Coordinates of C-alpha atoms and ligand atoms in Angstrom, one line a residue:
X1 CA 37.9 -37.9 -0.8
X2 CA 34.5 -40.1 1.0
X3 CA 31.2 -38.9 0.7
X4 CA 31.6 -38.2 4.4
X5 CA 35.4 -35.4 3.9
X6 CA 33.6 -33.7 1.4
X7 CA 29.9 -33.5 3.1
X8 CA 32.5 -32.1 6.1
X9 CA 34.1 -29.8 3.6
X10 CA 30.7 -28.5 2.5
X11 CA 30.3 -28.0 6.1
X12 CA 32.9 -25.8 7.2
X13 CA 32.4 -23.3 3.6
X14 CA 29.1 -22.8 4.7
X15 CA 29.8 -21.8 8.4
X16 CA 32.5 -20.1 6.7
X17 CA 30.0 -18.4 4.6
X18 CA 27.0 -18.2 7.9
X19 CA 29.9 -15.9 9.6
X20 CA 28.6 -12.5 7.2
X21 CA 30.7 -10.4 7.9
X22 CA 32.5 -11.4 11.2
X23 CA 32.1 -11.1 15.2
X24 CA 33.2 -7.5 14.7
X25 CA 30.1 -6.5 12.2
X26 CA 27.4 -8.9 13.9
X27 CA 28.3 -7.1 17.1
X28 CA 27.5 -3.6 15.5
X29 CA 24.2 -4.9 14.0
X30 CA 22.9 -6.0 17.3
X31 CA 24.3 -2.8 19.0
X32 CA 21.7 -1.2 16.4
X33 CA 19.1 -2.9 17.2
X34 CA 18.9 -4.9 14.2
X35 CA 18.8 -8.7 13.3
X36 CA 20.9 -10.1 10.9
X37 CA 20.2 -11.0 7.3
X38 CA 19.4 -14.6 8.0
X39 CA 18.2 -14.3 11.5
X40 CA 15.6 -11.8 9.5
X41 CA 14.7 -14.2 7.2
X42 CA 13.9 -17.5 9.4
X43 CA 11.7 -14.8 11.5
X44 CA 9.4 -14.0 8.5
X45 CA 9.4 -17.4 6.6
X46 CA 7.6 -21.0 8.2
X47 CA 9.8 -22.5 10.1
X48 CA 12.0 -24.6 8.4
X49 CA 11.2 -23.5 4.9
X50 CA 14.5 -21.5 3.7
X51 CA 15.9 -23.0 1.0
X52 CA 19.0 -20.9 0.6
X53 CA 20.9 -20.5 -3.1
X54 CA 24.0 -18.5 -4.4
X55 CA 25.1 -18.8 -0.7
X56 CA 28.9 -19.3 -2.1
X57 CA 28.9 -17.0 -5.0
X58 CA 32.0 -14.5 -5.1
X59 CA 32.2 -11.1 -6.3
X60 CA 33.6 -9.7 -9.2
X61 CA 35.4 -6.4 -7.7
X62 CA 38.5 -6.3 -9.1
X63 CA 40.2 -2.6 -7.8
X64 CA 41.0 -0.8 -4.8
X65 CA 42.2 -4.5 -3.2
X66 CA 39.1 -5.7 -3.9
X67 CA 40.5 -9.0 -5.3
X68 CA 42.1 -9.7 -1.7
X69 CA 38.5 -9.6 0.4
X70 CA 36.3 -12.7 1.0
X71 CA 32.7 -11.2 1.1
X72 CA 30.0 -14.2 1.8
X73 CA 27.2 -14.2 -0.3
X74 CA 28.3 -11.3 -2.0
X75 CA 26.5 -9.5 1.2
X76 CA 23.4 -11.2 0.1
X77 CA 21.4 -13.6 1.4
X78 CA 18.8 -15.4 -1.6
X79 CA 16.3 -17.9 -1.9
X80 CA 13.0 -19.0 -1.6
X81 CA 10.5 -20.8 1.7
X82 CA 7.3 -20.3 2.8
X83 CA 4.6 -17.5 4.8
X84 CA 1.6 -19.2 5.8
X85 CA 2.8 -22.2 3.4
X86 CA 2.6 -19.7 0.1
X87 CA 5.4 -20.3 -1.4
X88 CA 7.4 -16.6 -1.3
X89 CA 11.0 -15.5 -3.2
X90 CA 13.2 -13.2 -0.9
X91 CA 16.4 -11.5 -0.6
X92 CA 18.1 -10.2 2.4
X93 CA 21.0 -7.7 2.3
X94 CA 23.5 -8.3 4.6
X95 CA 25.2 -5.2 6.1
X96 CA 28.0 -6.9 7.6
X97 CA 29.2 -7.7 4.3
X98 CA 30.6 -4.7 3.0
X99 CA 27.9 -2.7 4.3
X100 CA 25.5 -4.4 2.5
X101 CA 26.7 -2.0 -1.1
X102 CA 25.5 -4.1 -4.3
X103 CA 28.4 -5.1 -6.2
X104 CA 28.4 -6.7 -9.7
X105 CA 27.3 -10.3 -8.4
X106 CA 25.3 -9.3 -5.5
X107 CA 23.1 -7.6 -8.1
X108 CA 23.2 -11.1 -9.9
X109 CA 21.8 -13.0 -7.1
X110 CA 19.1 -10.7 -6.6
X111 CA 17.9 -10.1 -9.9
X112 CA 17.9 -14.2 -9.9
X113 CA 16.0 -14.7 -7.5
X114 CA 13.5 -12.2 -8.9
X115 CA 13.8 -13.8 -12.2
X116 CA 12.6 -17.1 -10.1
X117 CA 9.3 -15.0 -8.5
X118 CA 8.2 -14.3 -12.2
X119 CA 9.1 -17.4 -14.0
X120 CA 7.5 -19.4 -11.0
X121 CA 4.9 -16.6 -10.0
X122 CA 5.5 -15.9 -6.3
X123 CA 5.5 -13.2 -4.6
X124 CA 9.5 -11.5 -4.1
X125 CA 10.1 -10.0 -0.7
X126 CA 13.6 -7.6 -0.2
X127 CA 14.9 -7.4 2.7
X128 CA 17.1 -4.0 2.1
X129 CA 19.8 -2.8 4.3
X130 CA 22.5 -1.3 2.5
X131 CA 24.9 1.3 1.5
X132 CA 24.0 2.2 -1.6
X133 CA 25.7 1.0 -5.0
X134 CA 29.6 -0.5 -4.0
X135 CA 31.6 2.0 -4.9
X136 CA 34.9 0.3 -5.4
X137 CA 32.8 -1.3 -8.3
X138 CA 32.0 1.3 -10.2
X139 CA 29.2 1.6 -13.2
X140 CA 28.8 -2.5 -12.7
X141 CA 27.1 -1.5 -9.6
X142 CA 25.4 0.7 -11.2
X143 CA 24.4 -1.5 -14.0
X144 CA 22.7 -4.0 -11.1
X145 CA 20.7 -1.0 -10.1
X146 CA 19.2 -0.9 -13.8
X147 CA 19.0 -4.7 -13.8
X148 CA 16.7 -4.7 -10.4
X149 CA 14.4 -1.3 -11.7
X150 CA 14.3 -2.8 -15.2
X151 CA 12.9 -6.4 -13.2
X152 CA 10.9 -4.3 -10.5
X153 CA 9.1 -2.7 -13.2
X154 CA 8.6 -5.8 -15.9
X155 CA 6.8 -7.9 -12.1
X156 CA 4.6 -4.7 -11.5
X157 CA 1.3 -6.3 -11.5
X158 CA 2.2 -9.5 -12.1
X159 CA 3.1 -11.3 -9.0
X160 CA 3.3 -9.0 -5.4
X161 CA 6.2 -7.4 -4.6
X162 CA 7.1 -6.3 -1.3
X163 CA 10.0 -4.2 0.1
X164 CA 11.5 -4.1 3.4
X165 CA 13.6 -1.5 4.6
X166 CA 15.6 -2.5 7.9
X167 CA 18.6 -0.2 7.8
X168 CA 20.2 2.4 5.3
X169 CA 18.7 2.7 2.4
X170 CA 20.4 4.8 0.1
X171 CA 21.0 7.0 -2.5
X172 CA 19.5 5.5 -6.4
X173 CA 18.9 2.1 -4.4
X174 CA 15.4 3.4 -3.0
X175 CA 13.7 3.0 -6.8
X176 CA 13.7 -0.9 -5.7
X177 CA 11.5 -0.1 -3.4
X178 CA 9.7 2.9 -4.8
X179 CA 9.0 0.3 -8.0
X180 CA 7.4 -2.0 -5.6
X181 CA 3.6 -2.4 -4.7
X182 CA 4.2 -2.1 -0.6
X183 CA 6.9 -0.9 1.1
X184 CA 7.7 -1.7 5.5
X185 CA 9.4 0.6 7.7
X186 CA 10.1 0.0 11.7
X187 CA 10.7 3.0 13.9
X188 CA 14.9 4.1 14.5
X189 CA 15.8 1.3 11.9
X190 CA 14.6 2.5 8.6
X191 CA 16.1 5.0 6.5
X192 CA 16.0 6.4 3.4
X193 CA 16.4 9.3 1.2
X194 CA 18.0 10.0 -2.2
X195 CA 21.3 12.9 -0.8
X196 CA 22.0 12.1 2.8
X197 CA 22.7 14.8 4.9
X198 CA 26.4 15.4 4.3
X199 CA 25.2 16.1 0.8
X200 CA 22.4 18.4 1.7
X201 CA 24.5 20.3 4.3
X202 CA 27.3 21.1 1.8
X203 CA 25.1 22.0 -1.4
X204 CA 22.3 23.6 0.5
X205 CA 23.7 24.2 3.7
X206 CA 20.8 23.0 6.1
X207 CA 21.5 20.6 8.6
X208 CA 18.9 17.8 9.2
X209 CA 19.7 14.5 10.8
X210 CA 19.0 10.9 9.4
X211 CA 15.8 9.8 11.3
X212 CA 13.9 13.9 10.2
X213 CA 15.1 13.2 6.8
X214 CA 14.0 10.0 6.0
X215 CA 13.3 7.9 9.2
X216 CA 10.0 5.5 8.8
X217 CA 7.9 7.7 10.9
X218 CA 8.7 10.7 7.8
X219 CA 8.0 8.2 5.6
X220 CA 4.7 6.4 7.0
X221 CA 2.8 9.9 8.0
X222 CA 4.6 12.3 5.1
X223 CA 6.2 11.1 2.3
X224 CA 3.6 8.4 1.4
X225 CA 6.9 6.7 0.0
X226 CA 6.4 3.6 3.0
X227 CA 2.7 1.6 3.4
X228 CA 3.4 -0.2 6.7
X229 CA 5.0 1.1 9.9
X230 CA 5.9 -0.9 12.9
X231 CA 8.0 -0.2 16.4
X232 CA 10.1 -3.2 16.1
X233 CA 11.1 -5.9 13.0
X234 CA 8.8 -8.7 14.6
X235 CA 6.0 -6.5 14.3
X236 CA 6.7 -5.8 10.6
X237 CA 7.3 -9.6 9.6
X238 CA 4.3 -10.3 11.8
X239 CA 2.9 -7.1 9.1
X240 CA 3.8 -8.4 6.0
X241 CA 2.3 -12.7 7.2
X242 CA -1.0 -10.8 7.7
X243 CA -0.5 -9.2 4.6
X244 CA 0.5 -11.9 2.4
X245 CA -2.8 -13.4 3.9
X246 CA -5.0 -11.6 2.2
X247 CA -3.5 -10.8 -1.6
X248 CA -3.0 -13.8 -3.8
X249 CA 0.2 -15.3 -5.2
X250 CA 0.2 -13.4 -8.6
X251 CA -2.4 -12.1 -11.3
X252 CA -3.9 -15.0 -12.6
X253 CA -4.8 -16.0 -8.6
X254 CA -7.5 -15.0 -6.7
X255 CA -6.0 -14.7 -2.9
X256 CA -7.3 -17.2 -1.0
X257 CA -10.7 -17.9 0.6
X258 CA -11.2 -18.1 4.5
X259 CA -14.3 -20.0 6.8
X260 CA -16.6 -16.9 6.2
X261 CA -17.1 -15.4 9.6
X262 CA -19.3 -12.7 10.9
X263 CA -19.1 -9.4 12.2
X264 CA -18.9 -8.5 15.9
X265 CA -21.9 -6.8 16.0
X266 CA -21.9 -6.6 19.7
X267 CA -18.6 -4.0 19.1
X268 CA -19.5 -2.3 16.2
X269 CA -23.0 -1.9 15.4
X270 CA -23.8 0.7 13.0
X271 CA -26.9 2.4 14.7
X272 CA -24.2 3.7 17.6
X273 CA -21.3 4.3 15.1
X274 CA -23.0 6.5 12.9
X275 CA -24.4 10.1 14.1
X276 CA -27.4 11.1 13.5
X277 CA -26.8 15.4 13.2
X278 CA -25.3 14.6 9.5
X279 CA -22.2 17.8 10.7
X280 CA -21.2 15.4 12.8
X281 CA -17.8 13.2 11.9
X282 CA -17.2 9.5 12.6
X283 CA -14.2 6.6 12.0
X284 CA -14.9 5.2 8.7
X285 CA -12.9 2.7 10.0
X286 CA -15.8 1.1 12.2
X287 CA -18.4 1.0 9.8
X288 CA -15.9 -1.1 7.4
X289 CA -15.6 -3.4 10.6
X290 CA -19.4 -3.6 11.7
X291 CA -19.5 -4.5 8.1
X292 CA -16.2 -7.0 7.2
X293 CA -15.8 -10.9 8.5
X294 CA -14.6 -10.9 11.9
X295 CA -14.7 -7.2 12.0
X296 CA -11.0 -7.7 10.9
X297 CA -9.6 -4.4 8.9
X298 CA -6.0 -4.4 7.7
X299 CA -5.3 -1.0 7.3
X300 CA -2.7 0.4 4.2
X301 CA -1.1 3.4 4.8
X302 CA -3.1 4.6 8.1
X303 CA -0.8 6.9 8.9
X304 CA -0.5 9.2 5.6
X305 CA -3.4 11.1 4.2
X306 CA -6.0 9.4 7.1
X307 CA -8.6 12.1 4.8
X308 CA -9.0 8.3 3.4
X309 CA -8.8 4.9 4.4
X310 CA -8.1 1.9 2.1
X311 CA -7.0 -1.3 3.3
X312 CA -7.6 -5.0 2.6
X313 CA -11.0 -7.0 4.6
X314 CA -13.0 -10.0 3.7
X315 CA -16.3 -10.4 3.2
X316 CA -17.7 -14.6 3.2
X317 CA -14.3 -15.0 3.1
X318 CA -13.4 -13.6 -0.1
X319 CA -10.5 -10.9 0.5
X320 CA -11.7 -7.5 -1.0
X321 CA -10.0 -3.8 -1.0
X322 CA -11.9 -1.1 0.8
X323 CA -11.5 2.2 -0.2
X324 CA -13.5 5.0 2.2
X325 CA -13.6 8.7 2.6
X326 CA -12.7 9.5 6.0
X327 CA -15.1 11.8 7.6
X328 CA -12.4 12.5 10.6
X329 CA -9.7 14.1 8.8
X330 CA -10.6 16.8 6.9
X331 CA -14.1 15.7 6.2
X332 CA -13.3 12.7 3.9
X333 CA -12.2 15.2 0.9
X334 CA -10.2 14.1 -1.6
X335 CA -7.1 16.4 -2.0
X336 CA -3.3 15.8 -4.4
X337 CA -1.9 12.8 -1.7
X338 CA -5.3 11.0 -1.1
X339 CA -5.4 10.4 -4.7
X340 CA -2.4 9.4 -4.9
X341 CA -2.9 7.2 -1.6
X342 CA -6.5 5.3 -3.2
X343 CA -5.4 5.7 -7.1
X344 CA -2.6 3.5 -7.0
X345 CA -5.0 1.0 -3.6
X346 CA -7.1 0.7 -6.4
X347 CA -4.5 -0.8 -9.3
X348 CA -2.9 -2.5 -7.1
X349 CA -6.4 -4.2 -6.1
X350 CA -7.5 -4.5 -9.7
X351 CA -4.0 -6.0 -10.6
X352 CA -4.3 -9.0 -8.6
X353 CA -8.2 -9.6 -9.2
X354 CA -9.7 -8.5 -5.6
X355 CA -12.5 -7.0 -6.0
X356 CA -13.8 -3.2 -4.1
X357 CA -15.6 -1.7 -2.0
X358 CA -16.0 1.7 -1.8
X359 CA -17.5 3.9 1.1
X360 CA -19.0 7.4 -0.3
X361 CA -19.2 10.3 2.9
X362 CA -17.3 13.7 1.0
X363 CA -18.2 16.7 0.8
X364 CA -16.2 16.7 -2.6
X365 CA -12.2 17.8 -3.8
X366 CA -10.2 20.5 -0.8
X367 CA -11.0 23.6 -2.0
X368 CA -7.8 26.0 -2.3
X369 CA -4.3 27.8 -3.6
X370 CA -1.8 25.3 -2.0
X371 CA -4.0 21.9 -3.7
X372 CA -4.5 23.7 -7.2
X373 CA -0.4 24.8 -7.2
X374 CA 0.3 20.9 -6.3
X375 CA -1.6 19.7 -9.4
X376 CA -5.1 18.7 -7.2
X377 CA -6.2 18.4 -11.0
X378 CA -3.7 15.6 -12.1
X379 CA -3.3 13.8 -8.5
X380 CA -7.6 13.7 -8.2
X381 CA -7.9 12.6 -12.0
X382 CA -5.6 9.3 -11.2
X383 CA -8.9 8.6 -8.8
X384 CA -10.9 8.3 -12.0
X385 CA -8.7 6.8 -14.0
X386 CA -7.7 3.7 -11.4
X387 CA -11.5 3.5 -10.7
X388 CA -12.6 3.5 -14.7
X389 CA -9.6 1.3 -16.0
X390 CA -10.9 -1.7 -13.1
X391 CA -12.6 -4.7 -14.0
X392 CA -12.7 -5.9 -11.1
X393 CA -16.4 -6.4 -9.6
X394 CA -17.1 -2.1 -8.3
X395 CA -19.1 -2.2 -5.3
X396 CA -20.2 1.1 -3.4
X397 CA -22.1 2.8 -1.0
X398 CA -22.8 6.1 -0.4
X399 CA -23.1 7.3 3.5
X400 CA -24.0 10.5 3.2
X401 CA -22.4 13.2 1.3
X402 CA -21.6 12.4 -2.2
X403 CA -20.9 16.4 -3.9
X404 CA -19.6 17.1 -7.0
X405 CA -16.4 15.6 -8.6
X406 CA -16.0 13.6 -5.3
X407 CA -19.3 11.8 -6.0
X408 CA -17.9 11.0 -10.1
X409 CA -14.4 9.8 -8.4
X410 CA -15.7 7.4 -5.7
X411 CA -16.5 4.5 -8.1
X412 CA -19.7 6.0 -9.0
X413 CA -22.4 4.5 -12.1
X414 CA -21.0 6.7 -14.1
X415 CA -17.5 4.7 -13.5
X416 CA -18.5 1.8 -14.0
X417 CA -19.4 0.4 -10.7
X418 CA -20.9 -2.5 -10.5
X419 CA -24.0 -1.6 -7.8
X420 CA -24.3 1.5 -6.1
X421 CA -26.0 1.2 -2.7
X422 CA -26.6 4.3 -0.4
X423 CA -27.9 5.0 2.7
X424 CA -31.0 7.1 3.6
X425 CA -28.9 9.7 4.9
X426 CA -27.2 10.1 1.4
X427 CA -27.0 13.6 -0.1
X428 CA -26.2 13.0 -3.6
X429 CA -26.2 16.7 -5.0
X430 CA -23.5 18.9 -7.6
X431 CA -22.2 20.4 -3.6
X432 CA -23.5 20.9 -0.3
X433 CA -26.8 23.0 1.1
X434 CA -25.3 25.8 2.3
X435 CA -22.3 26.7 -1.0
X436 CA -25.6 26.2 -3.1
X437 CA -28.0 28.5 -1.5
X438 CA -25.3 30.9 -1.6
X439 CA -25.0 31.2 -5.5
X440 CA -28.4 30.5 -7.3
X441 CA -30.0 32.2 -4.8
X442 CA -27.8 34.7 -3.7
X443 CA -29.9 37.5 -5.8
X444 CA -33.5 36.0 -3.7
X445 CA -31.5 36.7 -0.5
X446 CA -29.8 40.0 -0.9
X447 CA -33.1 41.7 -1.7
X448 CA -34.8 40.6 0.9
X449 CA -35.7 42.5 3.8
X450 CA -34.5 39.3 6.4
X451 CA -31.5 38.0 4.3
X452 CA -30.1 35.6 7.5
X453 CA -33.6 34.5 7.3
X454 CA -33.9 33.5 3.4
X455 CA -30.8 32.1 3.7
X456 CA -31.7 29.6 5.9
X457 CA -35.2 29.0 4.1
X458 CA -34.1 28.1 1.4
X459 CA -30.6 26.1 2.5
X460 CA -33.5 24.5 4.0
X461 CA -35.3 24.0 0.5
X462 CA -32.5 23.1 -1.0
X463 CA -31.7 20.0 1.7
X464 CA -34.8 19.2 1.0
X465 CA -35.1 18.5 -2.7
X466 CA -31.6 17.2 -2.9
X467 CA -29.8 16.4 -0.1
X468 CA -31.1 13.2 -0.8
X469 CA -30.2 9.8 -1.9
X470 CA -34.0 9.5 -4.4
X471 CA -33.3 12.3 -7.1
X472 CA -29.6 9.9 -7.9
X473 CA -32.0 6.6 -7.3
X474 CA -35.1 8.5 -10.1
X475 CA -32.3 8.5 -12.7
X476 CA -31.0 4.7 -11.4
X477 CA -27.8 5.9 -11.1
X478 CA -28.0 4.7 -7.3
X479 CA -29.6 0.7 -7.5
X480 CA -30.9 0.8 -3.8
X481 CA -31.7 2.7 -1.3
X482 CA -30.8 0.2 1.3
X483 CA -30.5 0.6 5.2
X484 CA -27.7 0.8 6.8
X485 CA -27.8 -3.1 8.6
X486 CA -28.8 -4.8 5.2
X487 CA -25.8 -3.7 3.9
X488 CA -23.4 -6.7 4.6
X489 CA -26.1 -8.7 2.9
X490 CA -26.5 -6.4 0.4
X491 CA -22.1 -6.5 -0.6
X492 CA -21.7 -10.2 0.4
X493 CA -25.0 -10.9 -2.7
X494 CA -23.8 -8.5 -5.2
X495 CA -19.8 -9.6 -4.9
X496 CA -21.0 -13.0 -5.6
X497 CA -22.7 -11.8 -8.5
X498 CA -20.3 -9.4 -9.4
X499 CA -17.3 -12.7 -9.4
X500 CA -18.1 -14.1 -12.8
X501 CA -18.5 -10.5 -14.8
X502 CA -16.7 -10.3 -17.5
X503 CA -15.0 -6.9 -18.8
X504 CA -13.1 -6.3 -21.3
X505 CA -11.4 -3.3 -22.1
X506 CA -10.2 -1.4 -25.8
X507 CA -7.4 -2.8 -28.0
X508 CA -4.2 -1.0 -27.0
X509 CA -0.9 -1.2 -25.8
X510 CA -1.1 0.6 -22.4
X511 CA -3.5 3.5 -21.4
X512 CA -1.6 7.0 -20.1
X513 CA -2.6 7.6 -16.5
X514 CA -2.4 11.2 -15.5
X515 CA 1.1 10.0 -13.0
Ligands
HXC601 C1 31.2 0.2 -0.6 C2 30.0 0.4 1.6 C3 29.3 1.3 1.4 C4 29.1 1.5 -0.7 C5 29.3 1.3 3.4 N1 30.3 0.3 3.2 N2 28.5 1.9 2.1 N3 31.2 -0.1 1.2 N4 30.4 0.8 -0.9 N5 28.2 2.1 -1.1 C6 31.4 -0.1 4.2 C7 32.2 0.9 4.6 O1 33.0 1.0 4.2 C8 32.5 -0.1 5.8 O2 33.3 -1.5 5.8 C9 30.9 -0.6 6.2 O3 30.1 -0.6 4.8 C10 29.7 -0.6 6.7 O4 30.0 1.3 6.7 P1 30.0 2.0 7.7 O5 30.1 3.5 7.5 O6 30.8 2.0 9.1 O7 28.4 2.2 8.7 P2 27.5 3.2 9.8 O8 28.2 4.2 10.2 O9 26.2 2.2 10.0 O10 27.2 4.4 7.9 C11 26.5 3.4 7.6 C12 26.3 4.7 5.6 C13 27.2 4.7 5.9 C14 25.2 5.8 6.3 C15 24.9 3.8 5.0 O11 28.6 3.5 5.1 C16 27.4 5.9 4.2 O12 27.2 6.4 4.1 N6 27.7 4.7 3.0 C17 27.0 5.5 1.8 C18 26.2 5.6 0.9 C19 26.2 6.3 -0.1 O13 26.4 7.3 -0.2 N7 26.5 5.0 -1.0 C20 26.3 5.1 -2.7 C21 25.1 6.3 -2.8 S1 24.8 6.2 -4.7 P3 33.9 -1.6 6.5 O14 35.4 -2.2 5.7 O15 34.9 -0.2 7.3 O16 33.7 -2.3 7.8 C22 23.9 5.3 -4.7 C23 23.2 4.9 -6.3 C24 23.0 4.3 -6.3 O17 23.4 4.2 -4.9 C25 22.1 4.5 -8.5 C26 20.9 3.6 -8.6 C27 20.6 4.6 -9.9

């Protein structure tokens, strides 16, 4: 056989595999508003960068006449490519082939590309669109999932892992995305649940649609399983590209440094953003934008636990992770969900050498029976643990309220912030003036001829004495009280200093965080 005919044979085989599950299945995929697995990879990666492997892998099913079936690529496309010229490993499940179900060889292909990602130390992107474990392959499908979960865990903190849910992701299959760092969902397309509507109806008699049970909005707003929500697949890919620009390839590298850019000072003026009335809320994202390079802020988990804001930005071209209480929502309190959200983000930044900038304005942890019974002690402890454990540069700015446990938890000096700055508007105390005065002056207020008047006077007395940054500054817990317009300058300067710090944690196998 000549080279030409061999090449023709190769092309024929490739063309056959590229047909996926065939015309009908491809039409069904399109009709449900979804791109095909191959289209997704090509839309996400840099043009002409995709290199596919294991295209000719054959499935291993023997039972239920599976041995007579041809499943191109065994329902998953794997390979390498680049995003913004940075290398990545990628897999995309092909729903047109046996519903993207995960059989033995399908799992082997995913495991192999995960191994490559770990060996080459580059990010892993998994596009999920699957009916779950391939029923005909029994325990081999379960074994496949186990192999993937194990690899997800080993890779955690070594390479960034990104999961994209672009179809069903059902049953135990959800646990691979749950073990990864960032989960992207698309409205009306993503569906994630452990047990579907049918099982719920049978077992509990409850009726619910797939969308209401585990649609994109549910996971972006309520469960917190998703980190990014998009209206379309194309928007989702743009979000992934943006994320990749902020993070390093692996835990031994630093994120790419971009040319520094001043914030858009016409649009974001701290004087206008920050209210003079200490009771008035404001959007802390505008404070971040007033400080970050080019006023660019890429928010993570925007729709979940909005009382805390986390996300990436740059200072003098260097990626930093911002963690900020959001006075617009629940006065920025820490509760179970916001603690989980912050702690996970802090740990990601610490694992991948991304300095942390914390902005503090909170009345403390959220009181209430619901929160206590939901485990606010356990969840809240995660923030303390994550900040205390983090060894990346840690810079803190106290904007306004820093009361009680909230003061300590939000990367205080005591959790080893490298620098703590406070605006003159900062109020650092055990609790707010109203609550404090009611407790410590209870008897005096009660005995007074005019309790209301006395209460007001004593609240004001307490405010004068403690609701300021100077008591903390007097003990050195605050390094400098600065004017708001000096913030960027102080942050960029201290970031440059803190970049060369080295902290050696005590020798241990690993800590035991309050998961
Ligand atoms: C084998 C499967 C499959 C599966 C779908 N297919 N899921 N084949 N194993 N798990 C096949 C279908 O038979 C069909 O083949 C094709 O894929 C398309 O599926 P449809 O049902 O026609 O598509 P649709 O109507 O869009 O419904 C999608 C779906 C549904 C909601 C995902 O297919 C479904 O409910 N599948 C089963 C989900 C599930 O219970 N999976 C197991 C979970 S347990 P044909 O040949 O007709 O085109 C699990 C355990 C993992 O995953 C544990 C890890 C710890």
